[in-house]
Coordinates of C-alpha atoms and ligand atoms in Angstrom, one line a residue:
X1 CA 45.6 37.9 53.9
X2 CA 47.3 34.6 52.9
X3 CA 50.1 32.7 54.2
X4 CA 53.1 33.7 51.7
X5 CA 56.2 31.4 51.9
X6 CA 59.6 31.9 49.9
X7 CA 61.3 28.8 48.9
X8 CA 65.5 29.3 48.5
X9 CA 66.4 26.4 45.8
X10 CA 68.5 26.4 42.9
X11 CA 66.2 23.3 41.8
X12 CA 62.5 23.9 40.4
X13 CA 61.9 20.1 40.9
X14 CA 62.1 20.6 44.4
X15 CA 60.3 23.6 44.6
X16 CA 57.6 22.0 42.7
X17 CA 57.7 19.2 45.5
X18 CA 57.6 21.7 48.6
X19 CA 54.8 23.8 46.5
X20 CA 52.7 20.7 46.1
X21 CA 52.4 20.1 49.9
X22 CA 52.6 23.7 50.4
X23 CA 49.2 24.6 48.2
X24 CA 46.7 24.1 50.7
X25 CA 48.4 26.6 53.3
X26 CA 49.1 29.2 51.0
X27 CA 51.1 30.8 48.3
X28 CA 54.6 29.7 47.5
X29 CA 57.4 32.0 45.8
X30 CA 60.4 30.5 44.4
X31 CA 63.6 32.4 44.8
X32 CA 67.4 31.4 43.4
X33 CA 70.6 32.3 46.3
X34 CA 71.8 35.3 46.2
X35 CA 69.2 37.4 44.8
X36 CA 69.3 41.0 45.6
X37 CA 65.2 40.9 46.0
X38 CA 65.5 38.1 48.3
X39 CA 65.6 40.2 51.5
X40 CA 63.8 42.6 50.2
X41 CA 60.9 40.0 49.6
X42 CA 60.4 38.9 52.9
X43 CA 59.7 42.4 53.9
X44 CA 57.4 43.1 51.2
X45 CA 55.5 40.0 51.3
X46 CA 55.1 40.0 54.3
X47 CA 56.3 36.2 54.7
X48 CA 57.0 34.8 58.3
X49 CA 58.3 31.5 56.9
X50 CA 61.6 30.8 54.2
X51 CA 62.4 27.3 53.5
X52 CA 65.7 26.8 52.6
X53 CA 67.4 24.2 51.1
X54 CA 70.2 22.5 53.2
X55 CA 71.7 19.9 50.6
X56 CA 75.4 18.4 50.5
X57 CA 77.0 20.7 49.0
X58 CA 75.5 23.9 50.0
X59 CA 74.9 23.7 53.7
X60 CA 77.2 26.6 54.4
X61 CA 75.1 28.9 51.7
X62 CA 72.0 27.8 53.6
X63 CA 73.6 28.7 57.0
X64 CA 74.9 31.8 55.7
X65 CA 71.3 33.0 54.1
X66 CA 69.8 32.0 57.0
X67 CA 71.9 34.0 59.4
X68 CA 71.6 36.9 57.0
X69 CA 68.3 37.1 57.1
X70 CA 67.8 36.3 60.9
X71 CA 70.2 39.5 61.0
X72 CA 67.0 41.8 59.3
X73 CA 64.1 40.4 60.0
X74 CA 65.1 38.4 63.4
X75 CA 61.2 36.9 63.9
X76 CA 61.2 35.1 60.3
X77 CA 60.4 31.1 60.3
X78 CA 63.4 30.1 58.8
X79 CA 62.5 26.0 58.0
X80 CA 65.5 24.0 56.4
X81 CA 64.4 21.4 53.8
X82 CA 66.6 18.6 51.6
X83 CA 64.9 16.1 49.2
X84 CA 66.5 13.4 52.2
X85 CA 68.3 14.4 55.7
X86 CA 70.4 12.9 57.7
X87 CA 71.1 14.4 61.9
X88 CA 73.9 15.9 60.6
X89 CA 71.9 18.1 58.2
X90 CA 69.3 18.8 60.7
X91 CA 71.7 19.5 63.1
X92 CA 73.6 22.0 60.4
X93 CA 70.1 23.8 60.2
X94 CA 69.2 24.1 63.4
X95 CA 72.2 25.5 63.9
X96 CA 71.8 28.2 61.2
X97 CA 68.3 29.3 63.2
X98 CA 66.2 26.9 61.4
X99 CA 63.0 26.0 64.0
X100 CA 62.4 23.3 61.7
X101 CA 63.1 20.4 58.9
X102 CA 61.0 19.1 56.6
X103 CA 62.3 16.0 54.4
X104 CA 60.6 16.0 50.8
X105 CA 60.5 12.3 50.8
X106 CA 58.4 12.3 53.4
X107 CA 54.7 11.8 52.7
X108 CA 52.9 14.9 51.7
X109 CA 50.6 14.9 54.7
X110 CA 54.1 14.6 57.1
X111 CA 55.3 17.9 55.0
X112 CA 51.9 19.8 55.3
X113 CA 51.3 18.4 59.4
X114 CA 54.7 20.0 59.9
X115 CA 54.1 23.0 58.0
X116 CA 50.9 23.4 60.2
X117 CA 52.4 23.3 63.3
X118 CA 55.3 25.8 62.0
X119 CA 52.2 27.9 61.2
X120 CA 50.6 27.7 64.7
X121 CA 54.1 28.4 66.3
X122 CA 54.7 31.5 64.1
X123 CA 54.2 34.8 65.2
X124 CA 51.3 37.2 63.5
X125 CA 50.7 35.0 60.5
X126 CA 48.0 36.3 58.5
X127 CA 44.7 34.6 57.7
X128 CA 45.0 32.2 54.7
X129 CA 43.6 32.9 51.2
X130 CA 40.4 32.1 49.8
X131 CA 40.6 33.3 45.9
X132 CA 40.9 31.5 43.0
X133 CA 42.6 33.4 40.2
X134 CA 41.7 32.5 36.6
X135 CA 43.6 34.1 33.6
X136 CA 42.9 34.5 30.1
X137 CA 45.7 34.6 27.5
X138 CA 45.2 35.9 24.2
X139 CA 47.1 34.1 21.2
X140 CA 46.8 37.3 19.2
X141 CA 45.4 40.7 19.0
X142 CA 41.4 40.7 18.3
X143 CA 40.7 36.9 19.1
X144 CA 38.1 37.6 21.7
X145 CA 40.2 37.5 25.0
X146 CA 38.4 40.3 26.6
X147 CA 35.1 39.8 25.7
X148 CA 35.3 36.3 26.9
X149 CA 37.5 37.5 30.3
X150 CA 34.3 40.4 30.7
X151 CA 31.7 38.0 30.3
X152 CA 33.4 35.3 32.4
X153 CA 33.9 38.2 35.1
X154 CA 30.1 38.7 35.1
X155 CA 28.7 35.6 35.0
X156 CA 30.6 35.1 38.2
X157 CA 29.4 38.0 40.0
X158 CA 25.4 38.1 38.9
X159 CA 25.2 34.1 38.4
X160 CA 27.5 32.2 40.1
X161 CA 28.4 34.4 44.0
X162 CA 26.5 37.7 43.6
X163 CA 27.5 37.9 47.2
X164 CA 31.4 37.2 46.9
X165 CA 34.0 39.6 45.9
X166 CA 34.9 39.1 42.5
X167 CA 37.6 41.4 40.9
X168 CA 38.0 41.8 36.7
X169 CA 41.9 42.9 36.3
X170 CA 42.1 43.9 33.0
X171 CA 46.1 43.9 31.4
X172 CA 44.7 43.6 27.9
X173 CA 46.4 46.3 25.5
X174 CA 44.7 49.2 24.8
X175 CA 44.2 49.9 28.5
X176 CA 40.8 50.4 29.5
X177 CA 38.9 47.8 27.2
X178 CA 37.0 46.0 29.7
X179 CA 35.6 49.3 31.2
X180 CA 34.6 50.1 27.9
X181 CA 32.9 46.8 27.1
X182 CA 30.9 47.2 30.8
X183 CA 30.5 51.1 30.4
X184 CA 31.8 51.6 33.4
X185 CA 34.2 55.2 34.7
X186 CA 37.7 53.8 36.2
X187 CA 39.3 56.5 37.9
X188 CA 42.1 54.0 39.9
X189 CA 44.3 51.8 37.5
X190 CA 47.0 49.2 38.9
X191 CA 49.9 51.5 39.3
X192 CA 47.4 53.7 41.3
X193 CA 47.1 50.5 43.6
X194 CA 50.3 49.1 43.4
X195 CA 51.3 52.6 44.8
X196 CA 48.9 52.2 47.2
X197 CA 49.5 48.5 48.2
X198 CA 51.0 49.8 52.3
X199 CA 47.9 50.9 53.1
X200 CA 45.6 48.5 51.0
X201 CA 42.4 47.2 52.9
X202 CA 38.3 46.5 52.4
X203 CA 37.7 50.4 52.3
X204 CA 40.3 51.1 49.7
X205 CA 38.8 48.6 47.7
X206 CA 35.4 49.5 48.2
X207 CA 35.7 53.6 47.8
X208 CA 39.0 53.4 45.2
X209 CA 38.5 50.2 42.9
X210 CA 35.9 51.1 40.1
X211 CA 32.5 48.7 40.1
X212 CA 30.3 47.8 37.8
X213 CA 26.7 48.1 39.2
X214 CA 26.6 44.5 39.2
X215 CA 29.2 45.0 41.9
X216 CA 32.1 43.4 39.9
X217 CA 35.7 45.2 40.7
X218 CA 37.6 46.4 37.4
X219 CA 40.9 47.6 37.4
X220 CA 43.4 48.3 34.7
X221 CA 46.4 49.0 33.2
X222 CA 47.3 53.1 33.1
X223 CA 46.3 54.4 29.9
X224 CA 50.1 56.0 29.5
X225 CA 52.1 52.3 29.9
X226 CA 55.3 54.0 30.9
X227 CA 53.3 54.8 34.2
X228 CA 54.3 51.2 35.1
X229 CA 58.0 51.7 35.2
X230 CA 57.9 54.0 38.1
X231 CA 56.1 51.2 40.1
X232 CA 58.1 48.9 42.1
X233 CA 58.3 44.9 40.2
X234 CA 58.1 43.1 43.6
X235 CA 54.8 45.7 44.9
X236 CA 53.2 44.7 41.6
X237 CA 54.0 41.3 42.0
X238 CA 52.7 41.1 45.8
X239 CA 49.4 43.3 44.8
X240 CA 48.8 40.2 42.4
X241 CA 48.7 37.7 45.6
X242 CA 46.9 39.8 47.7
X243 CA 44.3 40.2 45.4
X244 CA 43.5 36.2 45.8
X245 CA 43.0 37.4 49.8
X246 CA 40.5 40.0 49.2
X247 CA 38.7 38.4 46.4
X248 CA 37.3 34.7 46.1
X249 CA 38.0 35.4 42.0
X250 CA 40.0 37.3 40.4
X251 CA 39.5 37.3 36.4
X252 CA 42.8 38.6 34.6
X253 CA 42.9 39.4 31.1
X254 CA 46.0 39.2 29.7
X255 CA 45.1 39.3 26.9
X256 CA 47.9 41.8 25.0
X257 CA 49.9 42.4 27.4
X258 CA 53.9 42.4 26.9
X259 CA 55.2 43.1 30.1
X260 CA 57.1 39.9 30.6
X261 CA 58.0 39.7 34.4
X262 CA 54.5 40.7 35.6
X263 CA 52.9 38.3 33.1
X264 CA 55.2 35.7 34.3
X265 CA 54.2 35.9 38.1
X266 CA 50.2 36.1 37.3
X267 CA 50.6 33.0 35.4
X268 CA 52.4 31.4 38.7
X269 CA 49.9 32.0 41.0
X270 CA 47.1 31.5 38.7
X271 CA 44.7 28.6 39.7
X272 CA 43.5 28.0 35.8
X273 CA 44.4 29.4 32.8
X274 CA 43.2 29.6 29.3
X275 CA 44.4 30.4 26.1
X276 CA 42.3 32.1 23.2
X277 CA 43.3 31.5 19.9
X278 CA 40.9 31.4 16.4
X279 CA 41.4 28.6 14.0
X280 CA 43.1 30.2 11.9
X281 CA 47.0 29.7 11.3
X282 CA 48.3 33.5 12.1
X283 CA 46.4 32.7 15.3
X284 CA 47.8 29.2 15.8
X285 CA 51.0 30.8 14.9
X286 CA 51.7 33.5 17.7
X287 CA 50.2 30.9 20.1
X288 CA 53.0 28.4 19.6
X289 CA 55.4 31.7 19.6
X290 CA 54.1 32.4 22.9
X291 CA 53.9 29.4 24.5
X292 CA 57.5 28.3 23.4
X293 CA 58.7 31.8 24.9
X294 CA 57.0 30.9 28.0
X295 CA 58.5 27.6 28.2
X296 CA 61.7 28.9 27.4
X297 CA 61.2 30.8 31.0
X298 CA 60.7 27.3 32.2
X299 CA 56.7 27.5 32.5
X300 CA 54.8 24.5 32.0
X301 CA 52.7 25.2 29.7
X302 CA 50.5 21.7 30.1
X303 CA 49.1 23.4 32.7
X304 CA 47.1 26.3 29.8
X305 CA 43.6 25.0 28.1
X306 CA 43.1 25.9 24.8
X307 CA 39.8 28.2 24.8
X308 CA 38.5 28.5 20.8
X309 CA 37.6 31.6 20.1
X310 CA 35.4 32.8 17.3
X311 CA 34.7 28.6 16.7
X312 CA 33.0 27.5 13.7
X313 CA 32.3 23.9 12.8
X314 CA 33.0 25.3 9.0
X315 CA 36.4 25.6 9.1
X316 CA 38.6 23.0 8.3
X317 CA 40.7 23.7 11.3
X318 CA 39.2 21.9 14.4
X319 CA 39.9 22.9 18.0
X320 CA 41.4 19.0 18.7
X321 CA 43.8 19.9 15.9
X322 CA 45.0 23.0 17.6
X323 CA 45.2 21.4 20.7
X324 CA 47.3 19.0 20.0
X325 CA 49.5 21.1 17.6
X326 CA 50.0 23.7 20.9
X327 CA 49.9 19.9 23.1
X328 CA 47.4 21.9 25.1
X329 CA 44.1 20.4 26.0
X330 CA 40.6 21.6 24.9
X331 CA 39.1 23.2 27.5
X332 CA 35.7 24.7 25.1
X333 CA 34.8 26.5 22.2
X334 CA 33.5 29.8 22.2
X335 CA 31.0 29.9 19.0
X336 CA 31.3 32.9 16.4
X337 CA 28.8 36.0 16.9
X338 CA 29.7 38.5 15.2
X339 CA 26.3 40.1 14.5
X340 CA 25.2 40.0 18.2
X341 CA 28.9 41.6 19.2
X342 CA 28.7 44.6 16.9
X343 CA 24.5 44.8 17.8
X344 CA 26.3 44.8 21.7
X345 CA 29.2 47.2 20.9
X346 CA 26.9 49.6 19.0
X347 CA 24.5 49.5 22.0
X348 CA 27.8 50.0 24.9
X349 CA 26.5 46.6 26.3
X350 CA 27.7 43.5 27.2
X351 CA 25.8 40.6 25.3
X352 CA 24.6 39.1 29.1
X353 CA 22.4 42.2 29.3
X354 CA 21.3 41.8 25.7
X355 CA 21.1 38.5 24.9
X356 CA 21.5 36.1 28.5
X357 CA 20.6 32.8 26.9
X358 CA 23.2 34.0 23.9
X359 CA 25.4 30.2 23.0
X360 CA 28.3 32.0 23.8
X361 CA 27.2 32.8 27.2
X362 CA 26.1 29.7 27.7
X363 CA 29.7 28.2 27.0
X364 CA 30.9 30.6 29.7
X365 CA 28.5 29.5 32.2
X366 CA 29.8 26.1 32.4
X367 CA 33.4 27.7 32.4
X368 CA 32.2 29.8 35.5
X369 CA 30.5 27.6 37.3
X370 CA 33.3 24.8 37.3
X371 CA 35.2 28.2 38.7
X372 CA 32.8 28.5 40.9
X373 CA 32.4 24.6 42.8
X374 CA 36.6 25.3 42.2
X375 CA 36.4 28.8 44.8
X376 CA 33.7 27.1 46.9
X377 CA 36.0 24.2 47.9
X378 CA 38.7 26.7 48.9
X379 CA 42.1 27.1 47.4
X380 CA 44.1 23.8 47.2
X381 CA 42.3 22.5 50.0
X382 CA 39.8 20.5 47.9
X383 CA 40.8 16.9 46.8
X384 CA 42.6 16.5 43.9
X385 CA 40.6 16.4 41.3
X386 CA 40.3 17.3 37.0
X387 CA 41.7 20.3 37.9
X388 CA 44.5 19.9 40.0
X389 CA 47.1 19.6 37.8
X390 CA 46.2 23.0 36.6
X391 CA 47.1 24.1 40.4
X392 CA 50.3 26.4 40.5
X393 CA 53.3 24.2 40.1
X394 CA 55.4 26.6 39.7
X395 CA 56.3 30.1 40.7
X396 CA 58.1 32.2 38.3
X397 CA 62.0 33.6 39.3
X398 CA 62.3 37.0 40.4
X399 CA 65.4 37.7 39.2
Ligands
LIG401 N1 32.8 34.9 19.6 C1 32.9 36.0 18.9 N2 32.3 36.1 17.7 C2 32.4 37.1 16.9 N3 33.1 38.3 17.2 C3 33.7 38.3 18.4 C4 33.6 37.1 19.3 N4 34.3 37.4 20.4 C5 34.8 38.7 20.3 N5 34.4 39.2 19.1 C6 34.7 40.5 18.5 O1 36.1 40.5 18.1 C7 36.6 41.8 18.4 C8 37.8 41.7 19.3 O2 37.3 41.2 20.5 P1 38.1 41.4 21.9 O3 38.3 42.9 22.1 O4 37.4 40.6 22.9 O5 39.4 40.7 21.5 P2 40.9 40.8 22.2 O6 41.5 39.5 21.9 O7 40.7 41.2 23.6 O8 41.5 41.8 21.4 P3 42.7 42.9 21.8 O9 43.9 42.0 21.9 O10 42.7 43.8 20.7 O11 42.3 43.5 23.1 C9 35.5 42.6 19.0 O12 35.0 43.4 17.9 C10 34.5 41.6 19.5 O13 33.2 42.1 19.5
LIG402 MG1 41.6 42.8 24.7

């Protein structure tokens, strides 16, 4: 399991700041005052540590919050933060049942030495996470999102850490495509494990979650969607980070899938993310419809690659075009096979088994094992590198 902190601000700026220093320790959710979920959160994320802002003009909200939830859960970290503090602030926090401060001006190696030793004080924290999580978006039905997310799954597992756990979670639309496309039976889906999330451990995942027999772990959406009402938002949502504890990568294909909230918090905690889209204006089209709704949920959406499906150097529309018309950046180009996927779908194989040295596969192999030098330095904890700013920098509202 991973360190999980909540951070109480009203400002994402600042929660971007405290997330920043806060990525090599763990996972940071950001939470508005006065949410209903707040308290119910903490329990079910099993976080030790809140920070909550203590500004100007809402020290007594902190206080109060911080009393509150002292009230429930009486051995939660509560750590009092403000982008500058004075003693009186401090004081204010302390006060409230804050064991510490932590000042965002300060340098980021003050905020995450602090943060350390708030960690070593802390009762029963669990062990910190190790997984990357890397999600594949799909601009439009039929643009490839799953194939590529199955292949990129595999490669992982049989090329890049055949001894690692690696996990395919599959929340394209139809349910069940990536089984399909990898022949394998799923009898457990995600409501199945969301339901089970209390008692989730190794052995559930190693006699419940389906495998491929190159050891890969799929899991899906229920075929019957309405199955995910009945499931509890905030279980889903801390399945999701758990996942990153038990697996060094988790492939998610979200490829068609609608469910705004859950899609919202993968995208948060995601490490990398891509989006597939066909040079083709319907394509380009739904893409800039889906990235302005996400922005319009405050995502930043500099943070997606653009992935080019289907590519063909014949078409007038190039991948640096798209990119700059969705002002993403290229991340690769996926070459057109259609031959080879039919020959693959008529056989029930994935091209890797029918063709390994396929072009396509070989664009995914660089893909993977950038993923892979990524999951071997360890979440956040690597220097900052090409890929940093495609590090969470935000973490969605749960409103
Ligand atoms: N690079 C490619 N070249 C040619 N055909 C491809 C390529 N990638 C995928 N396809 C084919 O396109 C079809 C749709 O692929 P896939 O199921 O991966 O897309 P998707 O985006 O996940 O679609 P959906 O949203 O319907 O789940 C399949 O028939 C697949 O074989
Ligand atoms: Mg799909």
């Amino acid at each position: 399991m991973e360190h999980r902190f909540i951070v109480v601000t009203e400002q994402e700026t600042r929660f971007a700041e405290l997330n920043e220093a806060l990525q090599s320790l763990g996972v940071a959710v950001w939470l508005h005052w006065n949410t209903d979920v707040l308290a119910q959160l903490v329990g079910s994320l099993g976080s030790n540590i809140v920070f909550v802002e203590f500004s100007g003009d809402n020290t007594q909200k902190a206080s109060e919050l911080a009393g509150n939830l002292l009230s429930v859960y009486p051995r939660l970290w509560i750590v009092g933060f403000a982008s500058r503090a004075d003693n009186g602030l401090i004081i204010e926090a302390m006060r409230a049942g804050a064991r510490d401060f932590v000042e965002l001006q300060a340098p980021r190696d003050e905020i995450r030495r602090s943060v350390q030793h708030v960690l070593e004080q802390s009762p029963n924290l669990p062990a910190q996470s190790t997984g990357n999580m890397i999600t594949l978006l799909g601009a439009r039905p039929g643009v490839g999102t799953s194939t590529a997310a199955v292949h990129l799954a595999l490669l992982l597992k049989q090329e890049v850490m055949p001894d690692e756990p690696v996990l395919l979670l599959d929340f394209g639309y139809p349910a069940g495509d990536a089984a399909l496309y990898l022949d394998t039976k799923v009898g457990f889906n995600f409501c199945d494990a969301v339901r089970s999330l209390r008692r989730f451990d190794h052995a559930l995942l190693n006699t419940a979650f389906a495998h491929h027999k190159s050891g890969l772990a799929i899991l899906s959406l229920p075929h019957n969607l309405a199955d995910l009402r009945d499931i509890s938002p905030v279980d889903a949502m801390t399945l999701l980070s758990l996942f990153k504890s038990y697996f060094k990568v988790v492939v998610v294909d979200l490829g068609g899938f609608a469910g705004m909230d859950l899609l919202m918090y993968a995208l948060g905690i995601s490490d990398r993310i891509m989006l597939v889209s066909e040079q083709t204006l319907p394509s380009v089209f739904s893409a800039r419809q889906l990235l302005q709704n996400l922005r319009e949920r405050g995502f930043e959406t500099e943070r997606i690659g653009l992935l080019t499906g289907k590519y063909d150097a014949r078409i007038d529309m190039t991948p640096e075009q798209i990119a700059q018309n969705l002002q993403l950046h290229c991340v690769d180009n996926l070459p057109q096979r259609t031959d080879k996927m039919i020959a693959c779908a008529n056989l029930g194989k994935p091209l890797l088994e029918v063709a390994p040295k396929d072009p396509y596969l070989e664009v995914l192999r660089g893909i993977a094992g950038s993923q892979g030098r990524l999951a071997g330095a360890g979440v956040g904890d690597s220097a900052p590198g090409p890929d940093s700013f495609l590090r969470r920098l935000f973490t969605p509202l749960l409103k």
